[in-house]
Coordinates of C-alpha atoms and ligand atoms in Angstrom, one line a residue:
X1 CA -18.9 -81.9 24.3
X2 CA -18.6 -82.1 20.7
X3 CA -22.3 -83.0 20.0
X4 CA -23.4 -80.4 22.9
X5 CA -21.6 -77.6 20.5
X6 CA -23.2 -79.0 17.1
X7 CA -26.6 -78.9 18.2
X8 CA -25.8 -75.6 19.7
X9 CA -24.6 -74.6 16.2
X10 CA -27.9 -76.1 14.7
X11 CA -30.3 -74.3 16.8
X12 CA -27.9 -70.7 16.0
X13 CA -28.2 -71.7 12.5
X14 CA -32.1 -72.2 12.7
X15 CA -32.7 -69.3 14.3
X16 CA -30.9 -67.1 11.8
X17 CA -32.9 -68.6 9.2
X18 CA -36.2 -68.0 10.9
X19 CA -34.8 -65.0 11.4
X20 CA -34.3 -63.7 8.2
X21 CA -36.9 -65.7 6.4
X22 CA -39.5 -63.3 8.6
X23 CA -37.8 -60.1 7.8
X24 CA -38.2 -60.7 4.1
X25 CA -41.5 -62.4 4.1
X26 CA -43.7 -61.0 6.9
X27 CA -47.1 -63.1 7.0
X28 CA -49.8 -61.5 8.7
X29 CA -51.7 -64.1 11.3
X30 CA -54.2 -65.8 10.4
X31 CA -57.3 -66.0 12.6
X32 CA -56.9 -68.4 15.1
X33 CA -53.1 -68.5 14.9
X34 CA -51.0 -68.4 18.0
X35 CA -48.3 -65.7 18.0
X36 CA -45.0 -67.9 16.8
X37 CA -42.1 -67.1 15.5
X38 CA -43.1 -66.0 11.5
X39 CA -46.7 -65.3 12.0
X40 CA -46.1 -62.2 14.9
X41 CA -46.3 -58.3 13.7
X42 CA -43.4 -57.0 12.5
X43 CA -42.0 -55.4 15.3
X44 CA -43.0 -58.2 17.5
X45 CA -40.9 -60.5 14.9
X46 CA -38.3 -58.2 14.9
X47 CA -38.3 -58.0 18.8
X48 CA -38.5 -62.0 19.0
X49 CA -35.3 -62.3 16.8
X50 CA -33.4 -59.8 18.3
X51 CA -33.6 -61.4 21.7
X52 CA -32.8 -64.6 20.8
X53 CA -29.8 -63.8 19.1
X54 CA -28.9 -61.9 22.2
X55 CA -29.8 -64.8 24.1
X56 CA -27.6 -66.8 22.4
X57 CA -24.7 -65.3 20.1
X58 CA -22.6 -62.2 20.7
X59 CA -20.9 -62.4 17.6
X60 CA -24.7 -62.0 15.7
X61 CA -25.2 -59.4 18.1
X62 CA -24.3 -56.7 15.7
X63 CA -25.9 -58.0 13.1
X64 CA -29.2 -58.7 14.4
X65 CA -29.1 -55.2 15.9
X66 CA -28.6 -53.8 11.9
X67 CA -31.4 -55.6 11.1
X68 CA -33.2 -53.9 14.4
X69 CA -32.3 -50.7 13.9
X70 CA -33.6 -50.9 9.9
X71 CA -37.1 -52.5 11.1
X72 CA -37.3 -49.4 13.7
X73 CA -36.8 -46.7 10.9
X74 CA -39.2 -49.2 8.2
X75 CA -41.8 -48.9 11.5
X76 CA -41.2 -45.3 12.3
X77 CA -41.9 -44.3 8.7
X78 CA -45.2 -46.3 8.8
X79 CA -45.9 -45.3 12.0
X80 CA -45.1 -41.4 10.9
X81 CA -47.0 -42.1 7.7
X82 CA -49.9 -43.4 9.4
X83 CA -50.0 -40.5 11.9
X84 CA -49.4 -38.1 9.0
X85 CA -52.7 -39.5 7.5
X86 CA -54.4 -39.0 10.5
X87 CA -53.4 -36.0 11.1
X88 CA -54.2 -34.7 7.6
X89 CA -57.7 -36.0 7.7
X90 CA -58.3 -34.0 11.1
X91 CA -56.4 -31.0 9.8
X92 CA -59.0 -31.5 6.3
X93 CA -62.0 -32.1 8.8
X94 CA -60.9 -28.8 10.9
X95 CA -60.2 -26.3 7.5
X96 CA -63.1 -27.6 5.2
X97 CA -66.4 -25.9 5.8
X98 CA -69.3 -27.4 4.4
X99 CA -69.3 -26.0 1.1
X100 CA -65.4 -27.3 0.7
X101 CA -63.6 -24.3 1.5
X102 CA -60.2 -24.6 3.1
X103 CA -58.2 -21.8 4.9
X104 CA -55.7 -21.2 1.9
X105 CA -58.8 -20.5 0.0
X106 CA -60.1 -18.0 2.1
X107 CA -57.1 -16.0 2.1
X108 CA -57.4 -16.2 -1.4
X109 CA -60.9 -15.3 -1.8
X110 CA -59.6 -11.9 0.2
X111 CA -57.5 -10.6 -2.3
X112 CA -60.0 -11.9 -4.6
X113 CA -62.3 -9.7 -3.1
X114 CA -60.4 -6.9 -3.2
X115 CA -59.2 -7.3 -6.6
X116 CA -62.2 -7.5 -7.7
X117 CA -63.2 -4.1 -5.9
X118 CA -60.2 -2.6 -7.6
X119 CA -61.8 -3.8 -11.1
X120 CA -65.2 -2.6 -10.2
X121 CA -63.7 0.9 -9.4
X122 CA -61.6 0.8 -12.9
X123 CA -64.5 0.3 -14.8
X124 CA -66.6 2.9 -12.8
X125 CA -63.7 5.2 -14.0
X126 CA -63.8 3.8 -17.4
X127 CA -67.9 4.1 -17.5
X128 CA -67.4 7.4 -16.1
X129 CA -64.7 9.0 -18.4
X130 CA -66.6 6.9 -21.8
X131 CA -69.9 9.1 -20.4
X132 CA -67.6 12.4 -20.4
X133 CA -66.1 12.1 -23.6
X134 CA -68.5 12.4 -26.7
X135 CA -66.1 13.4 -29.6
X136 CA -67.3 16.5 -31.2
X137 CA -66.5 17.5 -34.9
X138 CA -64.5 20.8 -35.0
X139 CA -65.8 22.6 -37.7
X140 CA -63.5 25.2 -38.4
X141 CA -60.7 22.1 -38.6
X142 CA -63.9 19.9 -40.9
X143 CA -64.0 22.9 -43.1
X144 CA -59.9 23.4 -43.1
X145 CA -59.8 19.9 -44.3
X146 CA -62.6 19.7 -46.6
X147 CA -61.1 22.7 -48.3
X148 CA -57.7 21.4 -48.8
X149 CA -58.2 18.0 -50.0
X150 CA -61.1 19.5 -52.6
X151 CA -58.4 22.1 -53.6
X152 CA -55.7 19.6 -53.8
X153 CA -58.1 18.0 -56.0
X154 CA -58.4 21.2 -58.3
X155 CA -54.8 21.4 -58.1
X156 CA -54.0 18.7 -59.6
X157 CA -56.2 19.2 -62.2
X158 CA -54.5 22.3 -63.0
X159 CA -51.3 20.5 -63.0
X160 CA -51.9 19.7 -66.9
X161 CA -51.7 23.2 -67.6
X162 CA -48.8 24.3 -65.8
X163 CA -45.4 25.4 -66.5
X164 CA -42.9 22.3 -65.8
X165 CA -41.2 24.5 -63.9
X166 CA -44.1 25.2 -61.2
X167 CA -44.5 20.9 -61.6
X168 CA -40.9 20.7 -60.5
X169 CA -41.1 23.7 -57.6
X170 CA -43.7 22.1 -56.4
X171 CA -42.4 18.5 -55.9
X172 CA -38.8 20.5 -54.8
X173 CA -41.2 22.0 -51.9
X174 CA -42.5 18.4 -51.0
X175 CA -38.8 17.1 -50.8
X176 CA -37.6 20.2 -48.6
X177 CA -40.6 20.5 -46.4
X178 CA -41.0 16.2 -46.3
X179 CA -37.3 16.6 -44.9
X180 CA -38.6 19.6 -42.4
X181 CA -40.5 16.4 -41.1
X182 CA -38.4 13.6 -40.7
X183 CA -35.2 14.5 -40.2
X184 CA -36.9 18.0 -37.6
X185 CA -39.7 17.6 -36.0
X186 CA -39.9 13.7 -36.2
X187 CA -35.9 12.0 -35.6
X188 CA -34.8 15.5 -34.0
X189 CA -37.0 16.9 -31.8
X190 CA -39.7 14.2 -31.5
X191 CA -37.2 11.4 -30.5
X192 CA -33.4 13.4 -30.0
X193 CA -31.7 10.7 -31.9
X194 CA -29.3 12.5 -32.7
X195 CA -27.6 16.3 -31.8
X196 CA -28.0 18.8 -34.5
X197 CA -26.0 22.5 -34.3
X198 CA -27.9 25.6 -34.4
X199 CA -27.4 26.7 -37.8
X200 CA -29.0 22.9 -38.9
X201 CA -31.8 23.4 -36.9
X202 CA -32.8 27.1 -38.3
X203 CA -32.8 25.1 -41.5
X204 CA -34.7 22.8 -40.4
X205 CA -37.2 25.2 -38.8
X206 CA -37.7 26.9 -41.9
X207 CA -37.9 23.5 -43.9
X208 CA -40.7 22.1 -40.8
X209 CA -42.6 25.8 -41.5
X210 CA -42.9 25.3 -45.5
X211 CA -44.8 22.2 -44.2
X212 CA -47.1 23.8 -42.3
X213 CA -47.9 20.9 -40.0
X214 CA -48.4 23.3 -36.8
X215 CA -45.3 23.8 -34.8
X216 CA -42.6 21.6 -34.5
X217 CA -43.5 21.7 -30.3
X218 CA -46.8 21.2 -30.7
X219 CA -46.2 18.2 -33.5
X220 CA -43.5 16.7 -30.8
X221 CA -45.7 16.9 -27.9
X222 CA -48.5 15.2 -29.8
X223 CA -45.8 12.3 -31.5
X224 CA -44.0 11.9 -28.0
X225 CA -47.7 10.6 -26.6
X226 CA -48.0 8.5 -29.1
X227 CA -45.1 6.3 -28.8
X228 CA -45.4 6.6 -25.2
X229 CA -49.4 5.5 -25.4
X230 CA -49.7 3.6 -28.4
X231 CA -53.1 2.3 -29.2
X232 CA -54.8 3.3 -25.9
X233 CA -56.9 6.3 -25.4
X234 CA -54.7 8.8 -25.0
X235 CA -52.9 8.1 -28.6
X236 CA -53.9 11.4 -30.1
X237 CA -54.3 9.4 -33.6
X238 CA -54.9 5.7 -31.4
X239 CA -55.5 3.2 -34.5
X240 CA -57.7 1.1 -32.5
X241 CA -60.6 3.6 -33.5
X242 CA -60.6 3.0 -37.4
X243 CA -58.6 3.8 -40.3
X244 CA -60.0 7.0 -40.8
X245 CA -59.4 8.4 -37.1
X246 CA -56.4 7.6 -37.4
X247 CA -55.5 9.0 -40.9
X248 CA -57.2 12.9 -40.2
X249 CA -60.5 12.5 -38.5
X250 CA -58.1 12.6 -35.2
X251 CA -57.6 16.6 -36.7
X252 CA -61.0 17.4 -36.5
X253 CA -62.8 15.2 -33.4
X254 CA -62.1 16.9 -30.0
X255 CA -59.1 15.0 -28.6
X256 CA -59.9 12.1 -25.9
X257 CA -59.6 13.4 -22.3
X258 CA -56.9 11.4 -21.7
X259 CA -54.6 13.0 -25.0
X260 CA -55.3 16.4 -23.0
X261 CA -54.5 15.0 -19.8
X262 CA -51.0 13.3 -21.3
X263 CA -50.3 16.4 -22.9
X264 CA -49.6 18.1 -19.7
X265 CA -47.5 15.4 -18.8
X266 CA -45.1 14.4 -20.9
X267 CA -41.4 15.7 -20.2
X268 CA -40.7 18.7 -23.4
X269 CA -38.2 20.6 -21.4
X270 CA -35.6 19.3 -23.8
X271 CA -37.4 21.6 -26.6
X272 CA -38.3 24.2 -24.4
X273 CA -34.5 25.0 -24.1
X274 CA -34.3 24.9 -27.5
X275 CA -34.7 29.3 -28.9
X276 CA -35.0 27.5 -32.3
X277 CA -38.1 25.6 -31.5
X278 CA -39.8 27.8 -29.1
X279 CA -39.2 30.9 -31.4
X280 CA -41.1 28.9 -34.6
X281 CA -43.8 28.0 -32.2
X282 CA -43.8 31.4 -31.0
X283 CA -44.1 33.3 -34.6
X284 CA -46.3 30.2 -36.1
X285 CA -48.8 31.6 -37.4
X286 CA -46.4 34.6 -39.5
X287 CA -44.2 32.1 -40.2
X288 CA -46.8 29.6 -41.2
X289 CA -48.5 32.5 -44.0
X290 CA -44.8 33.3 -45.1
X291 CA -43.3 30.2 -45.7
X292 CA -46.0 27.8 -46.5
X293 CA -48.3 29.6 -48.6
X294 CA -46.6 33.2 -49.8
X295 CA -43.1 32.2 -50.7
X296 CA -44.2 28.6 -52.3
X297 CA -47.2 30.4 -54.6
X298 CA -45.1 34.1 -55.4
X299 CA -41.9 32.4 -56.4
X300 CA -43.5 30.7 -59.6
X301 CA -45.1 34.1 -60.3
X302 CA -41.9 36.1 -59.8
X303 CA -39.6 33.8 -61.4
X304 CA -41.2 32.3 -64.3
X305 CA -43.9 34.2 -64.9
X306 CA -46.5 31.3 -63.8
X307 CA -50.1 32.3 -63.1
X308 CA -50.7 33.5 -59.4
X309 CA -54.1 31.6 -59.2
X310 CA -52.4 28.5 -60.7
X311 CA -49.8 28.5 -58.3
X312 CA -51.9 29.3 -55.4
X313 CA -53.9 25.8 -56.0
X314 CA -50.6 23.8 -57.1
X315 CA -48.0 24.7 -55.1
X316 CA -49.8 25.3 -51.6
X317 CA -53.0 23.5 -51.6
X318 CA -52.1 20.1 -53.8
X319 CA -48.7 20.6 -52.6
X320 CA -49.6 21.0 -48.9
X321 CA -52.1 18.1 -48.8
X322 CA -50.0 15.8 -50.6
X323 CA -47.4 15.9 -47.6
X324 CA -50.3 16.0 -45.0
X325 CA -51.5 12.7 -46.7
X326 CA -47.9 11.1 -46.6
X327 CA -47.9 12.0 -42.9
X328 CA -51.0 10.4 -42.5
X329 CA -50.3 7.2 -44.3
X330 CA -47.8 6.5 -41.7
X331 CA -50.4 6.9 -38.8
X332 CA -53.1 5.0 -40.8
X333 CA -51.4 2.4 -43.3
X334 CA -48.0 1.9 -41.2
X335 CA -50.5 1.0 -38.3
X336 CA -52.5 -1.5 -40.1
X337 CA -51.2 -3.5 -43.2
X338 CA -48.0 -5.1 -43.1
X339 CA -45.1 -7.3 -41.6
X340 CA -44.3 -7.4 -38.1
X341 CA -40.4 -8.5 -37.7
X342 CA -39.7 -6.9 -34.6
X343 CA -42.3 -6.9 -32.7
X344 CA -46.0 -9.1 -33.5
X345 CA -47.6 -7.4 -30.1
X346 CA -48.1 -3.6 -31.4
X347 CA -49.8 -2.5 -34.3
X348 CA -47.6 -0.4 -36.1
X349 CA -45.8 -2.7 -39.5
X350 CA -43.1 -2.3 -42.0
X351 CA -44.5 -0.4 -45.0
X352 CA -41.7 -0.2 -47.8
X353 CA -44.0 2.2 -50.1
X354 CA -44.9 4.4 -47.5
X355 CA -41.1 4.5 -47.0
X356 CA -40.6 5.5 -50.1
X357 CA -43.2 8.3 -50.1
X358 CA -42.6 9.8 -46.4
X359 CA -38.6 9.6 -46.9
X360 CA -37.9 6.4 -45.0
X361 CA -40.4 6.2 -42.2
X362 CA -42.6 3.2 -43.3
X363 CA -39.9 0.9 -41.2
X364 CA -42.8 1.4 -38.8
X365 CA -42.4 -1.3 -36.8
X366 CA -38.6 -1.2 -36.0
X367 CA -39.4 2.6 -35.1
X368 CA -41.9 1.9 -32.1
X369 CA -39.3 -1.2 -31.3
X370 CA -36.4 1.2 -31.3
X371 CA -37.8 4.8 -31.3
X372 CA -34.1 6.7 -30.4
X373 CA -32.7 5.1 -34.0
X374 CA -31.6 8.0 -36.2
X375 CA -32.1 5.6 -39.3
X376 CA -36.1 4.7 -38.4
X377 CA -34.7 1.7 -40.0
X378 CA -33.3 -1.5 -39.8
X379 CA -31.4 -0.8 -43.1
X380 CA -28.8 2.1 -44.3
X381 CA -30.5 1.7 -47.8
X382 CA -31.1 5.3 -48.8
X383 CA -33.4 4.4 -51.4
X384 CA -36.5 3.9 -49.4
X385 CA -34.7 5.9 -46.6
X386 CA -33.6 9.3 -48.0
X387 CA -33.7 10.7 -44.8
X388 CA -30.7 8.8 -43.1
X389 CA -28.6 10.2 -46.0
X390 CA -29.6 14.0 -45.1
X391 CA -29.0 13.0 -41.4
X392 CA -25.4 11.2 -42.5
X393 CA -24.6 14.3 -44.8
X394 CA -25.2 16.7 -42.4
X395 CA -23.0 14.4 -39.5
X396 CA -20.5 14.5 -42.1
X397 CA -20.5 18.5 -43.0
X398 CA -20.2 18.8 -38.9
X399 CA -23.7 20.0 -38.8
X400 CA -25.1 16.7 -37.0
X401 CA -23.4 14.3 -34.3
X402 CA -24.2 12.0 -31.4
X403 CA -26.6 10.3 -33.9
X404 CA -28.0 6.8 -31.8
X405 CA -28.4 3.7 -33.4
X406 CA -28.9 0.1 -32.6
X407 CA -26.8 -3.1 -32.8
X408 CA -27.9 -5.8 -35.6
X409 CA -27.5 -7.9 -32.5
X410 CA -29.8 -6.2 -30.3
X411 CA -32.2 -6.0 -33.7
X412 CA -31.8 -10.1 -34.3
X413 CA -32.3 -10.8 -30.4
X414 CA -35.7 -8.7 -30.3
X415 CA -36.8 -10.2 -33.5
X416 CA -36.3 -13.4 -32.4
X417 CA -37.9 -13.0 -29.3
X418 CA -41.2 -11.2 -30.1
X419 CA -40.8 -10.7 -33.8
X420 CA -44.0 -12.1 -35.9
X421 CA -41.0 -14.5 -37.6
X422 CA -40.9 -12.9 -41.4
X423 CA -37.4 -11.7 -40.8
X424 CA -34.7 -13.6 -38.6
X425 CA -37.1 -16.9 -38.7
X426 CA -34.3 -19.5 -38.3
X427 CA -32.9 -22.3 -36.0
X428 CA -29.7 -20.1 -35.9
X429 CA -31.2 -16.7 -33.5
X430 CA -34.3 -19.1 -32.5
X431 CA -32.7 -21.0 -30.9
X432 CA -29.5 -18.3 -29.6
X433 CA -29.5 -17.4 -25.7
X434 CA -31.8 -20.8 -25.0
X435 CA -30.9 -21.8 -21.6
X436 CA -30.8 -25.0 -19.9
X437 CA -32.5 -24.2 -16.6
X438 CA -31.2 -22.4 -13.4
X439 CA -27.7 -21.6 -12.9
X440 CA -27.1 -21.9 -16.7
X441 CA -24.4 -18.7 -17.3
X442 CA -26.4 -17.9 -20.4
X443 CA -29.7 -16.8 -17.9
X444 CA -30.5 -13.1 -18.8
X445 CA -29.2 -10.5 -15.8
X446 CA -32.9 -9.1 -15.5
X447 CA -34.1 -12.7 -15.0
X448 CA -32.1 -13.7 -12.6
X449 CA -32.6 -10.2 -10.2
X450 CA -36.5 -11.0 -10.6
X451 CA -35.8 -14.5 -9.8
X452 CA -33.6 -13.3 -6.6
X453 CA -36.7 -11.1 -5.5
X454 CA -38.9 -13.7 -6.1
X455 CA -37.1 -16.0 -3.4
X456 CA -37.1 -13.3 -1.2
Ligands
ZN1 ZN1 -41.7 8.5 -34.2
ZN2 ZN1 -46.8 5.2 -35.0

């Protein structure tokens, strides 16, 4: 009995080590080879093991079944892997024409197609409109031009000879009528950064008038497409075409189709509720005699005697064209030659002289970036930003309010993020607001609605 059991135990014990030796080292037959125990497939191993231990030992049972149940998942995954390939080169056979096509391509030469259509029409459009539109010189705006800058010329000239009094009339007329500008027609009624009360804005209608840059609704309509079209073809003064378009040749060269078309578009019902506004652009041309060429050249007559031809050339044509070249400089220069801190991707730049000249709005940059700021500015400095202090002065006499600004964290955060890196270049806002990837508490709101459509 007792050697009956050990050699029972010895054929159990060789079996298991068969057993296992095969699942760990499966060796493929060799030609000729009978079918035995190590040298079958793996599932025929697999099969061969698990019905001897059946055959023979209950308590292996469960084990052996383990080792079963594995070898039919390691032999379903070939087998799926091997059907997968299979299938895949059928599915490759059935999609790929003979020119290596497949059906996700097709679908996307479609919309290729079709996008392409869409282009061709665009540029039909573009060809079409480019035929239309031949700019034309306006004479009678050439000869306006040609006239003033020769006579601001002569004026200045003529400036030796005057009386200090008419020298210092006529740069008291640049400040006044400079201010007409900005803090009027430009931060007022251009961009309604801030409120102003009626008796501030018949100031400032007179003050805009003695600058005789056409009517404040007219000048608004204009600036408003500017901002709003920047460097494209419907930017009455776009950039893009030169210096000199941009600094006055954009006065006398009929307008591009698209300026007239934008005209008629853009929202100015804001101004045309304003009596102030519409009754300067009603009474322009009156107004325009009386308050930018009578009262500036009689006053110097009148007062201190000056002579009337002197003062003609001095304190309307030198005097006019001065502050028409200021205003230009921000179109032309402001647009072209300097730093980018807020944003690198438009054209306009931060210009501190021209800032200094046109009363604080050479911040050129930060004004596109942030066009409702009061201050045109980054900074409060009143130096290169007289402006702001007329603005502030008049908030303080109660004659301004509601003026709109912008957070130095909103400025830092734009800088950082599209600025062209000479201001707010450091590890400490280049690196703020950095997330670390999806479901990171830091992820901007707007991102994650996009991303929320994007799953959809
Ligand atoms: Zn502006
Ligand atoms: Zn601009």
């Amino acid at each position: 009995m007792v050697i009956w059991v050990t050699h029972l135990l010895k054929i159990l014990s060789l079996q298991q080590i068969t057993i296992t030796m095969c699942l760990s080292t499966p060796t493929p037959p060799k030609s000729g080879q009978s079918n035995g125990t190590c040298c079958l497939t793996p599932e025929a191993m697999c099969s061969n093991a698990t019905n001897n231990n059946n055959n023979n030992d209950n308590s292996n049972n469960n084990n052996n079944n383990n080792n079963t149940d594995q070898t039919d998942t390691q032999l379903k995954h070939r087998s799926h892997a091997t059907d997968a390939k299979q299938n895949k080169t059928k599915e490759q056979a059935d999609t790929d024409d003979n020119l290596g096509y497949k059906e996700e391509n097709a679908v996307y030469k479609e919309y290729a197609d079709k996008a392409h259509q869409i282009a061709k029409e665009a540029e039909q459009q573009k060809e079409e409109v480019e035929e239309e539109y031949h700019p034309q010189i306006r004479w009678p705006d050439l000869g306006a031009q040609t006239f003033l800058h020769v006579g601001a010329l002569y004026g200045a000239y003529l400036l030796f000879y005057a009386k200090f009094y008419t020298f210092l009339w006529a740069a008291v007329l640049i400040f006044v009528s400079g201010i007409g500008i900005t803090a009027g027609a430009h931060r007022l009624w251009s961009h309604k950064s801030y409120n102003a009360s009626l008796p501030l804005r018949i100031v400032l209608a007179f003050m805009f008038s003695i600058a005789g840059q056409r009517d404040a609704y007219t000048w608004a309509l204009d600036h408003r497409i500017h901002h709003k079209f920047s460097e494209t073809d419907a930017d009455p003064h776009n950039v893009n075409r030169g210096f000199f378009f941009a600094h006055v040749g954009w006065l006398f060269l009929t307008p591009h189709p698209k300026v007239i078309a934008k005209r008629k578009v853009i929202d100015m019902s804001d101004l045309e509720a304003d009596a102030v506004v519409m009754f300067q652009r009603k009474y322009y041309i009156p107004l325009f005699a009386l308050c930018s060429i009578i009262l500036p050249v009689v006053v110097p007559w009148y007062f201190w005697q000056e002579d009337l031809w002197m003062s003609f050339w001095i304190n309307f044509t030198m005097r006019f064209t001065w502050t028409l070249n200021v205003a230009f400089f921000v179109n032309s220069v402001a647009h072209m030659y300097g730093n980018k801190p807020y944003d690198k991707n438009i054209s306009s730049v931060e210009v501190p002289v021209v800032s200094f000249l046109a009363m604080g709005e050479g911040w050129h940059n930060y004004h596109h970036v942030f066009p409702w700021d009061y201050k045109t500015g980054e900074f409060g400095n009143y130096t290169l930003n007289i402006t702001t202090g007329f603005i502030d002065l008049c908030a303080r006499l109660g004659l301004a309010s509601g003026r709109k600004s912008v957070s130095p964290d909103m400025v830092k955060r734009r800088a950082a993020k599209c600025g062209d890196g000479s201001r707010f270049l450091s590890d400490e806002y280049a690196h703020k607001n950095q997330v670390w990837g999806f479901g990171d508490r830091d992820l901007p709101c707007e991102d994650i609605v996009e991303l929320a459509k994007m799953q959809n």
